[in-house]
């Protein structure tokens, strides 16, 4: 299966660009920007990546982002990720960024969005990879703070397809952000939200009903509500699942216990994604391999993850049709 997975066209829908900051680049940027980091080598940074839950990861992840200062830093960060996409045959990616992680340190919104978007334009031209940008509100901060971020984004509306919700799910349910999500939808943004990662199935239902989301990020705890699973299946509500992330953050103790293949076989629109690949030990191909190693699957089933991601993406119907054909042609070589 490894050669099949390697060359399989892939579409990534759940990737935090700050989570693609590899320790080597973290060191380079720390040096370039004269920022102190509490590690003496990239190896030491990697050794510190032992997490017990989501919060223990977030604490280190926000600290790592402190080395990102200039537009060029955001450009370099994004470019390194896009080169990894090329290696993994990712043909389209929808990238999250967390504006508040940067504006909270005095970095201008414009600096962040320009660095990311210039890099993505170059990747479209030189690597042939298409992309979209989604900005996430940090749910541990207030709704007024999210509203302020939404206002900052309006001048860059042409570069941002949607808004999402990330950070600590426990204690910060979807309903906390009902007003700002309504404003975002009124302004023409698509909406998505992290839900049912560490939090209960109820967060998934409320993200759908109260935030009007078009995808659920993670969503693996949906299985705790049988009626919800049936609804997700009937409505083809996509779940952007991140298998290696779930292992690292102890949402599942072992990949054998992960429910993604069970959900695929039940007919849900589940997809495979890398979340924060520099922190969780793998990019897209690694995530596919980890799932396939623990859950033997047919070629058709593996390709279905890509077909689901194409269906769940925010690209035009014409682009979807082209990528679907590309994936089916690839699959036809094997079956
Ligand atoms: N969950 C919540 N917030 C995040 C994540 C995640 O998996 N990755 C980066 N921020
Ligand atoms: Zn995430």
PDB file of N, CA, C and O and ligand atoms in Angstrom, residues 14-16 54 57 61 96 136 165-167 194 197 217-218 240 242 245 274-276 280, ligand 2:
ATOM      1  N   UNK A  14      -7.209  20.445   6.799  1.00  0.00           N
ATOM      2  CA  UNK A  14      -7.049  20.786   8.226  1.00  0.00           C
ATOM      3  C   UNK A  14      -5.560  20.855   8.533  1.00  0.00           C
ATOM      4  O   UNK A  14      -4.928  19.859   8.861  1.00  0.00           O
ATOM      5  N   UNK A  15      -5.030  22.076   8.377  1.00  0.00           N
ATOM      6  CA  UNK A  15      -3.596  22.292   8.550  1.00  0.00           C
ATOM      7  C   UNK A  15      -3.397  23.669   9.135  1.00  0.00           C
ATOM      8  O   UNK A  15      -3.813  24.666   8.530  1.00  0.00           O
ATOM      9  N   UNK A  16      -2.840  23.746  10.329  1.00  0.00           N
ATOM     10  CA  UNK A  16      -2.523  25.035  10.938  1.00  0.00           C
ATOM     11  C   UNK A  16      -1.115  25.405  10.481  1.00  0.00           C
ATOM     12  O   UNK A  16      -0.157  24.692  10.801  1.00  0.00           O
ATOM     13  N   UNK A  54      -4.624  18.209  24.664  1.00  0.00           N
ATOM     14  CA  UNK A  54      -4.592  19.366  23.759  1.00  0.00           C
ATOM     15  C   UNK A  54      -3.882  20.569  24.392  1.00  0.00           C
ATOM     16  O   UNK A  54      -3.032  21.202  23.761  1.00  0.00           O
ATOM     17  N   UNK A  57      -0.109  20.632  24.448  1.00  0.00           N
ATOM     18  CA  UNK A  57       0.419  20.946  23.114  1.00  0.00           C
ATOM     19  C   UNK A  57       0.314  22.446  22.834  1.00  0.00           C
ATOM     20  O   UNK A  57       1.276  23.083  22.392  1.00  0.00           O
ATOM     21  N   UNK A  61       3.038  25.159  21.419  1.00  0.00           N
ATOM     22  CA  UNK A  61       2.760  25.619  20.051  1.00  0.00           C
ATOM     23  C   UNK A  61       2.713  27.162  19.982  1.00  0.00           C
ATOM     24  O   UNK A  61       3.290  27.774  19.080  1.00  0.00           O
ATOM     25  N   UNK A  96      -5.242  26.868   7.667  1.00  0.00           N
ATOM     26  CA  UNK A  96      -5.659  27.733   8.775  1.00  0.00           C
ATOM     27  C   UNK A  96      -4.504  28.625   9.201  1.00  0.00           C
ATOM     28  O   UNK A  96      -3.352  28.186   9.205  1.00  0.00           O
ATOM     29  N   UNK A 136      -8.650  31.389  11.832  1.00  0.00           N
ATOM     30  CA  UNK A 136      -9.333  30.834  13.004  1.00  0.00           C
ATOM     31  C   UNK A 136      -9.339  31.832  14.153  1.00  0.00           C
ATOM     32  O   UNK A 136      -8.335  32.503  14.412  1.00  0.00           O
ATOM     33  N   UNK A 165     -12.621  28.020  14.120  1.00  0.00           N
ATOM     34  CA  UNK A 165     -12.531  28.164  15.576  1.00  0.00           C
ATOM     35  C   UNK A 165     -11.586  27.089  16.084  1.00  0.00           C
ATOM     36  O   UNK A 165     -11.823  25.897  15.838  1.00  0.00           O
ATOM     37  N   UNK A 166     -10.506  27.519  16.764  1.00  0.00           N
ATOM     38  CA  UNK A 166      -9.568  26.512  17.289  1.00  0.00           C
ATOM     39  C   UNK A 166      -9.095  26.885  18.688  1.00  0.00           C
ATOM     40  O   UNK A 166      -9.692  27.748  19.320  1.00  0.00           O
ATOM     41  N   UNK A 167      -8.068  26.208  19.173  1.00  0.00           N
ATOM     42  CA  UNK A 167      -7.547  26.306  20.547  1.00  0.00           C
ATOM     43  C   UNK A 167      -8.396  25.451  21.509  1.00  0.00           C
ATOM     44  O   UNK A 167      -9.044  24.506  21.063  1.00  0.00           O
ATOM     45  N   UNK A 194     -13.505  23.652  14.891  1.00  0.00           N
ATOM     46  CA  UNK A 194     -13.039  22.471  15.611  1.00  0.00           C
ATOM     47  C   UNK A 194     -14.127  22.094  16.613  1.00  0.00           C
ATOM     48  O   UNK A 194     -14.596  22.951  17.382  1.00  0.00           O
ATOM     49  N   UNK A 197     -13.270  17.117  19.299  1.00  0.00           N
ATOM     50  CA  UNK A 197     -11.893  16.604  19.370  1.00  0.00           C
ATOM     51  C   UNK A 197     -11.695  16.121  20.816  1.00  0.00           C
ATOM     52  O   UNK A 197     -11.608  14.933  21.075  1.00  0.00           O
ATOM     53  N   UNK A 217     -14.105  20.292  12.069  1.00  0.00           N
ATOM     54  CA  UNK A 217     -12.705  19.901  12.185  1.00  0.00           C
ATOM     55  C   UNK A 217     -12.559  18.928  13.364  1.00  0.00           C
ATOM     56  O   UNK A 217     -13.025  19.224  14.471  1.00  0.00           O
ATOM     57  N   UNK A 218     -11.985  17.787  13.080  1.00  0.00           N
ATOM     58  CA  UNK A 218     -11.901  16.618  13.982  1.00  0.00           C
ATOM     59  C   UNK A 218     -13.260  15.893  13.989  1.00  0.00           C
ATOM     60  O   UNK A 218     -13.513  15.088  13.114  1.00  0.00           O
ATOM     61  N   UNK A 240     -12.977  16.739   9.154  1.00  0.00           N
ATOM     62  CA  UNK A 240     -11.549  16.772   8.798  1.00  0.00           C
ATOM     63  C   UNK A 240     -10.762  16.126   9.942  1.00  0.00           C
ATOM     64  O   UNK A 240     -10.387  16.779  10.907  1.00  0.00           O
ATOM     65  N   UNK A 242      -7.728  14.082  11.916  1.00  0.00           N
ATOM     66  CA  UNK A 242      -6.265  14.186  11.952  1.00  0.00           C
ATOM     67  C   UNK A 242      -5.709  13.046  12.800  1.00  0.00           C
ATOM     68  O   UNK A 242      -5.528  13.192  14.023  1.00  0.00           O
ATOM     69  N   UNK A 245      -2.391  13.444  14.976  1.00  0.00           N
ATOM     70  CA  UNK A 245      -2.690  14.431  16.013  1.00  0.00           C
ATOM     71  C   UNK A 245      -3.477  13.778  17.146  1.00  0.00           C
ATOM     72  O   UNK A 245      -3.160  13.950  18.327  1.00  0.00           O
ATOM     73  N   UNK A 274      -3.306  16.574   8.421  1.00  0.00           N
ATOM     74  CA  UNK A 274      -2.125  16.486   9.294  1.00  0.00           C
ATOM     75  C   UNK A 274      -2.154  17.435  10.494  1.00  0.00           C
ATOM     76  O   UNK A 274      -1.328  17.293  11.392  1.00  0.00           O
ATOM     77  N   UNK A 275      -3.055  18.435  10.515  1.00  0.00           N
ATOM     78  CA  UNK A 275      -3.251  19.308  11.683  1.00  0.00           C
ATOM     79  C   UNK A 275      -2.020  20.181  11.963  1.00  0.00           C
ATOM     80  O   UNK A 275      -1.980  21.319  11.509  1.00  0.00           O
ATOM     81  N   UNK A 276      -1.069  19.667  12.723  1.00  0.00           N
ATOM     82  CA  UNK A 276       0.163  20.401  13.063  1.00  0.00           C
ATOM     83  C   UNK A 276       1.347  19.469  12.837  1.00  0.00           C
ATOM     84  O   UNK A 276       1.925  18.939  13.799  1.00  0.00           O
ATOM     85  N   UNK A 280       3.324  16.792  15.443  1.00  0.00           N
ATOM     86  CA  UNK A 280       2.669  15.495  15.630  1.00  0.00           C
ATOM     87  C   UNK A 280       3.330  14.356  14.860  1.00  0.00           C
ATOM     88  O   UNK A 280       2.807  13.247  14.813  1.00  0.00           O
TER      89      UNK A 280
HETATM   90 ZN1  LIG B   2      -6.631  21.615  14.250  1.00  0.00          ZN
END
